[in-house]
Amino acid sequence: MLVKKYKDMLSGKSVIRQLSEFATARGQEIGYENVFDYSLGNPSVPVPPEFTNEMIRLLTQAESNELHGYSPSLGITSVREAVAASLKERYGLPYGREHIFMAVGAAGALAHAFRLVAEPGDEILTFAPFFPEYRPYVDLTGAVLKVVPPDTEHFQINFEKFEEMLTQKVMAVLINTPNNPSGVVYSAQTLRILSDILKKKSAEYGHTVYLISDEPYREIVFSGVEAPCVSSFYDDTIMCYSFSKSLSVPGERIGYVAVNPRCADAEDMVNMCGQISRGIGHNCPPSVIQLAVARVLNKTADLSVYEKNMELLYKTLKELGFTCVKPGGTFYIFPKALEEDSVEFCRKALKYDLVLVPGDTFGAPGYFRMAYCMETDKVERSLEPLKKFVRETYGDKK
Amino acid sequence: MLVKKYKDMLSGKSVIRQLSEFATARGQEIGYENVFDYSLGNPSVPVPPEFTNEMIRLLTQAESNELHGYSPSLGITSVREAVAASLKERYGLPYGREHIFMAVGAAGALAHAFRLVAEPGDEILTFAPFFPEYRPYVDLTGAVLKVVPPDTEHFQINFEKFEEMLTQKVMAVLINTPNNPSGVVYSAQTLRILSDILKKKSAEYGHTVYLISDEPYREIVFSGVEAPCVSSFYDDTIMCYSFSKSLSVPGERIGYVAVNPRCADAEDMVNMCGQISRGIGHNCPPSVIQLAVARVLNKTADLSVYEKNMELLYKTLKELGFTCVKPGGTFYIFPKALEEDSVEFCRKALKYDLVLVPGDTFGAPGYFRMAYCMETDKVERSLEPLKKFVRETYGDKK
């Protein structure tokens, strides 16, 4: 007898996956360069040469057992020290290696963070629009993910609904800024209000409500936008980071958990991550990749293409009459659809070889996501089909 | 409130860890080369040059996004195909890529295998002596690990006890051959009897009792020893493999689950692994390392030193009067201690800078493990202290 909950999941197919399969099939027909696939959030810029060079240097120079041997269960000590030093310098918080746990990407980091603070039956709150994988990530721990409806005006936080939903059962609040799918960066004001509420409720309920801050897009912030450090607003913050987007290495599964040094149990929490790993088969990120990223912590891939693409799309979408919050970072934009049913809207766009993702998937029906991690040339070539789609489908209504 | 079950685990410290810390501290005193640390099972031979060359080739020649992009959730297709082809050729079973799930080492593979077949409360049986990490691996899924007492004569299987313990509640049986800690390889006869019992009980209970075969030491088999393919004895076998030992890359976290093609639900099971991953933050092994191992599937590190070390130790132990089953593979040997309390025995050995691990840890009190993954010179230098320890401590009793 196979375990039913996993077997049942096989029949559900994600909308994003289906769309991406459409794009692949259509690409085989008309050439992939002619399919404007805005469905998948895959980094498209090359890895920085410093990372590649560091990998090659390690492979040619390091001693085999030092390079490929078991990593201690919390991560390689020198790597944890380097990460802590870099965070300390950048954010002015007293990070030491005892606050850092190396993880296999943000998914691995989140898997540990959830288990640190929530038992089966406990609630974790997040805010729409949200990354849809948060649902299985949390549900499969036995905890319950509840989603606070969106602030559709600015895609900051709908605090009224949040306070209603922040009950005694909530053990953690999960945020993602810069945000997938909205592209919005939470403002200092948003983080201050959020922190005040969390402090108040933690005192009221007699248990800490932790803040889990998922920050894979931290390095993709556009000019003129301030991206405040989440941890500096709230002591009980568990930062989950991934190098996937900053270094364009999503396949290499490398990231970390950084527990706020001001959190009362910070060191215990990092040690607990090592215990959680034993149950979920984690056993550390690959050692050669840990060692390589530790040497390029302040490098990123050339991320400027994402801002260029955003500006092009934002301008065109506004000209076409879309309601749209201007992204402050990431490689996503999340406009309002031109009809109430955004699934229908996205279905119609497919006729123009535009692959868009309905907002329903992200807890915000009526909107749609475009992931513009592609060459600018392709974005440019997509603007005519986009205009044509809008004109031919909705021209009469505007 | 941090989750208690993980917090409580912090106070428990593994015996192996404590011994290894002793060895490190003592090494700082008298030089690590003078501490005969038989506690840790870390591969000591260098990675084969073909692996390193393949990594460098990929890093210098492959296109960045192809090399470092997201892996599909079941693993890179070409890698799964290569693994399947290699298993098919070697074992004559009709493996295809649909039977292969790429995992982050054996720990990752096992984390998926357990969740495929056992729900909280279900039982999984294993046989003493056993790898002690099986306990947290299974317990933290919510399932219950029960340990069948050892067949101390040959360290094959104590079938009488096994049949008693194989109740309706058992969903899977977990074996490890070649075995850590005994070094023993299960014979064809053992596997045949095991398979017959599993078939009989599956029919009787109306549910499949799966066989989970943990095979990280598969490539370390000594001359003259036959290591039969477990999957060819029992259709409902889930093979868990790791390249850690064969390629000497335990830090790189690369392995796979291979579901027996003759298993009725094989393809579903592999797809279910992709769903399980979402809950445990797995998201595939690193892509560059998947691609590299796929090109060196039939290579191994030079594993001959392990056999040389085994022969030296086995000969000396026998001469000293130890009762000891001769290992057929791995880099472990598991003799009977010279007094009933093997913890006390190992404590006394420390005075001679011999770091041995009591069998209690492995579910076989009265025995002790030596991990001889070290240079032969060091094994040779340890023989005098070993003789001295035995003579001075137990000489009068023999």
PDB file of C-alpha atoms in Angstrom, chain A residues 1-7 9-10 12 14 17 41-47 51-52 55-56 59-60 63-65 67-71 73 104 107-109 111-112 114-120 122 132-133 136-138 140-141 171 206-208 210 217 244-245 248-253 265 267-269 271-272 275-290, chain B residues 1-7 9-10 12 14 17 41-47 51-52 55-56 59-60 63-65 67-71 73 104 107-109 111-112 114-120 122 132-133 136-138 140-141 171 206-208 210 217 244-245 248-253 265 267-269 271-272 275-290:
ATOM      1  CA  MET A   1       0.000   0.000   0.000  1.00  0.00           C
ATOM      2  CA  LEU A   2       1.533   3.238  -1.118  1.00  0.00           C
ATOM      3  CA  VAL A   3       0.941   6.286   1.031  1.00  0.00           C
ATOM      4  CA  LYS A   4      -2.286   7.831  -0.159  1.00  0.00           C
ATOM      5  CA  LYS A   5      -1.536  11.500   0.382  1.00  0.00           C
ATOM      6  CA  TYR A   6       1.368  11.387  -2.053  1.00  0.00           C
ATOM      7  CA  LYS A   7      -0.376   9.117  -4.520  1.00  0.00           C
ATOM      8  CA  MET A   9      -1.069  14.372  -5.442  1.00  0.00           C
ATOM      9  CA  LEU A  10      -0.157  12.725  -8.745  1.00  0.00           C
ATOM     10  CA  GLY A  12      -3.226  17.267  -9.508  1.00  0.00           C
ATOM     11  CA  SER A  14       0.036  22.567 -11.470  1.00  0.00           C
ATOM     12  CA  ARG A  17       3.450  23.087 -15.287  1.00  0.00           C
ATOM     13  CA  GLY A  41      10.657  31.774 -13.135  1.00  0.00           C
ATOM     14  CA  ASN A  42      13.979  30.355 -14.299  1.00  0.00           C
ATOM     15  CA  PRO A  43      16.981  32.669 -14.065  1.00  0.00           C
ATOM     16  CA  SER A  44      18.177  33.332 -17.609  1.00  0.00           C
ATOM     17  CA  VAL A  45      21.417  35.261 -17.174  1.00  0.00           C
ATOM     18  CA  PRO A  46      24.703  33.358 -17.034  1.00  0.00           C
ATOM     19  CA  VAL A  47      26.429  32.447 -13.795  1.00  0.00           C
ATOM     20  CA  PHE A  51      31.759  31.287  -9.450  1.00  0.00           C
ATOM     21  CA  THR A  52      32.885  29.073 -12.322  1.00  0.00           C
ATOM     22  CA  MET A  55      34.718  25.842  -8.814  1.00  0.00           C
ATOM     23  CA  ILE A  56      37.531  25.029 -11.246  1.00  0.00           C
ATOM     24  CA  LEU A  59      38.582  21.025  -8.419  1.00  0.00           C
ATOM     25  CA  THR A  60      42.137  21.458  -9.637  1.00  0.00           C
ATOM     26  CA  GLU A  63      42.795  18.012  -1.700  1.00  0.00           C
ATOM     27  CA  SER A  64      40.154  15.404  -2.617  1.00  0.00           C
ATOM     28  CA  ASN A  65      38.951  14.500   0.888  1.00  0.00           C
ATOM     29  CA  LEU A  67      36.870  19.088  -1.089  1.00  0.00           C
ATOM     30  CA  HIS A  68      34.462  16.170  -1.388  1.00  0.00           C
ATOM     31  CA  GLY A  69      34.338  14.889   2.201  1.00  0.00           C
ATOM     32  CA  TYR A  70      31.302  14.991   4.468  1.00  0.00           C
ATOM     33  CA  SER A  71      30.255  18.468   5.486  1.00  0.00           C
ATOM     34  CA  SER A  73      25.733  18.658   9.684  1.00  0.00           C
ATOM     35  CA  VAL A 104      19.934  23.034  -0.166  1.00  0.00           C
ATOM     36  CA  ALA A 107      13.192  25.040  -0.390  1.00  0.00           C
ATOM     37  CA  GLY A 108      15.579  23.248   1.943  1.00  0.00           C
ATOM     38  CA  ALA A 109      15.896  26.299   4.181  1.00  0.00           C
ATOM     39  CA  ALA A 111      11.652  22.940   5.146  1.00  0.00           C
ATOM     40  CA  HIS A 112      13.830  23.430   8.220  1.00  0.00           C
ATOM     41  CA  PHE A 114       8.735  25.408   9.262  1.00  0.00           C
ATOM     42  CA  ARG A 115       9.725  22.393  11.350  1.00  0.00           C
ATOM     43  CA  LEU A 116      11.582  24.567  13.868  1.00  0.00           C
ATOM     44  CA  VAL A 117       8.461  26.409  14.942  1.00  0.00           C
ATOM     45  CA  ALA A 118       5.307  24.587  13.841  1.00  0.00           C
ATOM     46  CA  GLU A 119       3.959  21.183  14.818  1.00  0.00           C
ATOM     47  CA  PRO A 120       1.179  19.329  13.018  1.00  0.00           C
ATOM     48  CA  ASP A 122      -0.312  24.624  14.085  1.00  0.00           C
ATOM     49  CA  PRO A 132       2.156  28.445  -4.718  1.00  0.00           C
ATOM     50  CA  GLU A 133       4.722  25.868  -3.593  1.00  0.00           C
ATOM     51  CA  PRO A 136       2.677  21.709  -0.250  1.00  0.00           C
ATOM     52  CA  TYR A 137       5.809  22.843   1.592  1.00  0.00           C
ATOM     53  CA  VAL A 138       3.726  23.606   4.690  1.00  0.00           C
ATOM     54  CA  LEU A 140       3.216  18.162   4.065  1.00  0.00           C
ATOM     55  CA  THR A 141       4.766  19.042   7.446  1.00  0.00           C
ATOM     56  CA  MET A 171       3.136  29.960  15.197  1.00  0.00           C
ATOM     57  CA  GLY A 206       2.405  33.904  25.518  1.00  0.00           C
ATOM     58  CA  HIS A 207       4.331  32.353  22.650  1.00  0.00           C
ATOM     59  CA  THR A 208       6.620  33.834  20.045  1.00  0.00           C
ATOM     60  CA  TYR A 210       8.148  33.782  14.414  1.00  0.00           C
ATOM     61  CA  TYR A 217      15.087  37.688  -4.727  1.00  0.00           C
ATOM     62  CA  SER A 244      19.626  30.458  -7.082  1.00  0.00           C
ATOM     63  CA  LYS A 245      18.676  33.857  -8.451  1.00  0.00           C
ATOM     64  CA  SER A 248      21.887  32.087 -11.514  1.00  0.00           C
ATOM     65  CA  VAL A 249      22.505  28.599 -10.113  1.00  0.00           C
ATOM     66  CA  PRO A 250      19.032  27.254  -9.237  1.00  0.00           C
ATOM     67  CA  GLY A 251      20.063  23.709 -10.142  1.00  0.00           C
ATOM     68  CA  GLU A 252      22.929  23.728  -7.661  1.00  0.00           C
ATOM     69  CA  ARG A 253      20.684  23.870  -4.588  1.00  0.00           C
ATOM     70  CA  ASP A 265      17.028  30.890  20.980  1.00  0.00           C
ATOM     71  CA  GLU A 267      21.915  29.123  18.554  1.00  0.00           C
ATOM     72  CA  ASP A 268      19.582  26.329  19.641  1.00  0.00           C
ATOM     73  CA  MET A 269      17.538  26.867  16.521  1.00  0.00           C
ATOM     74  CA  ASN A 271      21.494  23.218  16.128  1.00  0.00           C
ATOM     75  CA  MET A 272      17.894  22.021  15.839  1.00  0.00           C
ATOM     76  CA  GLN A 275      18.416  17.427  13.905  1.00  0.00           C
ATOM     77  CA  ILE A 276      15.553  18.226  11.528  1.00  0.00           C
ATOM     78  CA  SER A 277      17.875  17.284   8.651  1.00  0.00           C
ATOM     79  CA  ARG A 278      18.164  13.747   9.943  1.00  0.00           C
ATOM     80  CA  GLY A 279      14.435  13.230   9.500  1.00  0.00           C
ATOM     81  CA  ILE A 280      14.123  14.771   6.055  1.00  0.00           C
ATOM     82  CA  GLY A 281      17.256  13.344   4.475  1.00  0.00           C
ATOM     83  CA  HIS A 282      18.885  16.733   4.001  1.00  0.00           C
ATOM     84  CA  ASN A 283      22.519  16.193   5.091  1.00  0.00           C
ATOM     85  CA  CYS A 284      23.895  19.510   3.837  1.00  0.00           C
ATOM     86  CA  PRO A 285      24.383  21.152   0.467  1.00  0.00           C
ATOM     87  CA  PRO A 286      27.121  19.788  -1.793  1.00  0.00           C
ATOM     88  CA  SER A 287      30.511  20.606  -0.311  1.00  0.00           C
ATOM     89  CA  VAL A 288      32.232  21.868  -3.466  1.00  0.00           C
ATOM     90  CA  ILE A 289      29.372  24.301  -4.042  1.00  0.00           C
ATOM     91  CA  GLN A 290      29.364  25.468  -0.421  1.00  0.00           C
TER      92      GLN A 290
ATOM     93  CA  MET B   1       7.794  27.928  21.201  1.00  0.00           C
ATOM     94  CA  LEU B   2      10.301  25.791  19.408  1.00  0.00           C
ATOM     95  CA  VAL B   3       9.242  22.295  18.454  1.00  0.00           C
ATOM     96  CA  LYS B   4      10.064  20.076  21.414  1.00  0.00           C
ATOM     97  CA  LYS B   5      10.985  16.871  19.638  1.00  0.00           C
ATOM     98  CA  TYR B   6      13.884  18.561  17.850  1.00  0.00           C
ATOM     99  CA  LYS B   7      14.929  20.631  20.859  1.00  0.00           C
ATOM    100  CA  MET B   9      17.360  15.847  20.497  1.00  0.00           C
ATOM    101  CA  LEU B  10      20.030  18.476  21.204  1.00  0.00           C
ATOM    102  CA  GLY B  12      21.490  13.505  23.158  1.00  0.00           C
ATOM    103  CA  SER B  14      25.887  10.240  19.596  1.00  0.00           C
ATOM    104  CA  ARG B  17      30.393  11.862  17.696  1.00  0.00           C
ATOM    105  CA  GLY B  41      33.158   5.925   8.244  1.00  0.00           C
ATOM    106  CA  ASN B  42      34.575   8.622   5.969  1.00  0.00           C
ATOM    107  CA  PRO B  43      35.905   7.478   2.597  1.00  0.00           C
ATOM    108  CA  SER B  44      39.630   8.183   2.559  1.00  0.00           C
ATOM    109  CA  VAL B  45      40.712   7.412  -1.002  1.00  0.00           C
ATOM    110  CA  PRO B  46      40.754  10.228  -3.566  1.00  0.00           C
ATOM    111  CA  VAL B  47      37.929  10.826  -6.030  1.00  0.00           C
ATOM    112  CA  PHE B  51      34.932  12.615 -12.071  1.00  0.00           C
ATOM    113  CA  THR B  52      37.060  15.717 -11.562  1.00  0.00           C
ATOM    114  CA  MET B  55      33.242  18.401 -13.645  1.00  0.00           C
ATOM    115  CA  ILE B  56      35.877  20.701 -15.163  1.00  0.00           C
ATOM    116  CA  LEU B  59      32.211  23.992 -16.093  1.00  0.00           C
ATOM    117  CA  THR B  60      34.343  25.101 -19.014  1.00  0.00           C
ATOM    118  CA  GLU B  63      26.152  26.527 -21.460  1.00  0.00           C
ATOM    119  CA  SER B  64      25.445  28.220 -18.109  1.00  0.00           C
ATOM    120  CA  ASN B  65      21.665  27.761 -17.997  1.00  0.00           C
ATOM    121  CA  LEU B  67      24.466  23.384 -16.573  1.00  0.00           C
ATOM    122  CA  HIS B  68      23.157  25.288 -13.564  1.00  0.00           C
ATOM    123  CA  GLY B  69      19.422  25.527 -14.354  1.00  0.00           C
ATOM    124  CA  TYR B  70      16.647  23.838 -12.407  1.00  0.00           C
ATOM    125  CA  SER B  71      16.650  20.086 -12.654  1.00  0.00           C
ATOM    126  CA  SER B  73      11.784  17.330 -10.041  1.00  0.00           C
ATOM    127  CA  VAL B 104      20.767  13.819  -2.496  1.00  0.00           C
ATOM    128  CA  ALA B 107      19.964   9.766   3.207  1.00  0.00           C
ATOM    129  CA  GLY B 108      17.807  11.636   0.691  1.00  0.00           C
ATOM    130  CA  ALA B 109      16.908   8.426  -1.118  1.00  0.00           C
ATOM    131  CA  ALA B 111      13.835   9.787   3.233  1.00  0.00           C
ATOM    132  CA  HIS B 112      11.754   9.325   0.078  1.00  0.00           C
ATOM    133  CA  PHE B 114      10.215   5.556   3.867  1.00  0.00           C
ATOM    134  CA  ARG B 115       7.533   8.108   2.999  1.00  0.00           C
ATOM    135  CA  LEU B 116       6.455   6.137  -0.082  1.00  0.00           C
ATOM    136  CA  VAL B 117       5.332   3.150   1.926  1.00  0.00           C
ATOM    137  CA  ALA B 118       4.918   4.012   5.609  1.00  0.00           C
ATOM    138  CA  GLU B 119       2.560   6.400   7.340  1.00  0.00           C
ATOM    139  CA  PRO B 120       2.863   7.579  10.935  1.00  0.00           C
ATOM    140  CA  ASP B 122       3.310   2.004  10.617  1.00  0.00           C
ATOM    141  CA  PRO B 132      22.272   3.998  13.873  1.00  0.00           C
ATOM    142  CA  GLU B 133      21.030   6.924  11.784  1.00  0.00           C
ATOM    143  CA  PRO B 136      16.081   9.188  13.531  1.00  0.00           C
ATOM    144  CA  TYR B 137      15.556   8.787   9.774  1.00  0.00           C
ATOM    145  CA  VAL B 138      12.495   6.613  10.410  1.00  0.00           C
ATOM    146  CA  LEU B 140      11.072  11.538  12.432  1.00  0.00           C
ATOM    147  CA  THR B 141       8.716  10.431   9.657  1.00  0.00           C
ATOM    148  CA  MET B 171       4.982  -1.948   5.804  1.00  0.00           C
ATOM    149  CA  GLY B 206      -3.241  -8.325   1.956  1.00  0.00           C
ATOM    150  CA  HIS B 207      -0.675  -5.551   1.588  1.00  0.00           C
ATOM    151  CA  THR B 208       2.766  -5.487   0.035  1.00  0.00           C
ATOM    152  CA  TYR B 210       8.233  -3.522   0.585  1.00  0.00           C
ATOM    153  CA  TYR B 217      28.663  -0.012  -0.116  1.00  0.00           C
ATOM    154  CA  SER B 244      29.477   8.672  -1.670  1.00  0.00           C
ATOM    155  CA  LYS B 245      31.617   5.614  -1.165  1.00  0.00           C
ATOM    156  CA  SER B 248      34.625   9.053  -2.597  1.00  0.00           C
ATOM    157  CA  VAL B 249      32.316  12.087  -2.788  1.00  0.00           C
ATOM    158  CA  PRO B 250      30.176  11.911   0.389  1.00  0.00           C
ATOM    159  CA  GLY B 251      30.053  15.704   0.635  1.00  0.00           C
ATOM    160  CA  GLU B 252      28.522  16.059  -2.822  1.00  0.00           C
ATOM    161  CA  ARG B 253      25.225  14.419  -1.876  1.00  0.00           C
ATOM    162  CA  ASP B 265       3.515   0.489  -8.998  1.00  0.00           C
ATOM    163  CA  GLU B 267       6.312   4.360 -12.173  1.00  0.00           C
ATOM    164  CA  ASP B 268       3.807   5.836  -9.736  1.00  0.00           C
ATOM    165  CA  MET B 269       6.316   5.424  -6.958  1.00  0.00           C
ATOM    166  CA  ASN B 271       6.429  10.170  -9.506  1.00  0.00           C
ATOM    167  CA  MET B 272       5.378  10.115  -5.851  1.00  0.00           C
ATOM    168  CA  GLN B 275       5.698  14.933  -4.518  1.00  0.00           C
ATOM    169  CA  ILE B 276       7.421  13.830  -1.321  1.00  0.00           C
ATOM    170  CA  SER B 277      10.287  16.173  -2.215  1.00  0.00           C
ATOM    171  CA  ARG B 278       7.979  19.174  -2.038  1.00  0.00           C
ATOM    172  CA  GLY B 279       7.293  18.479   1.617  1.00  0.00           C
ATOM    173  CA  ILE B 280      10.859  17.811   2.689  1.00  0.00           C
ATOM    174  CA  GLY B 281      12.588  20.566   0.741  1.00  0.00           C
ATOM    175  CA  HIS B 282      14.568  18.170  -1.407  1.00  0.00           C
ATOM    176  CA  ASN B 283      14.319  19.601  -4.922  1.00  0.00           C
ATOM    177  CA  CYS B 284      16.913  17.370  -6.577  1.00  0.00           C
ATOM    178  CA  PRO B 285      20.650  16.887  -6.272  1.00  0.00           C
ATOM    179  CA  PRO B 286      22.932  19.605  -7.656  1.00  0.00           C
ATOM    180  CA  SER B 287      22.701  19.646 -11.440  1.00  0.00           C
ATOM    181  CA  VAL B 288      26.420  19.862 -12.227  1.00  0.00           C
ATOM    182  CA  ILE B 289      27.058  16.826 -10.038  1.00  0.00           C
ATOM    183  CA  GLN B 290      24.159  14.865 -11.552  1.00  0.00           C
TER     184      GLN B 290
END
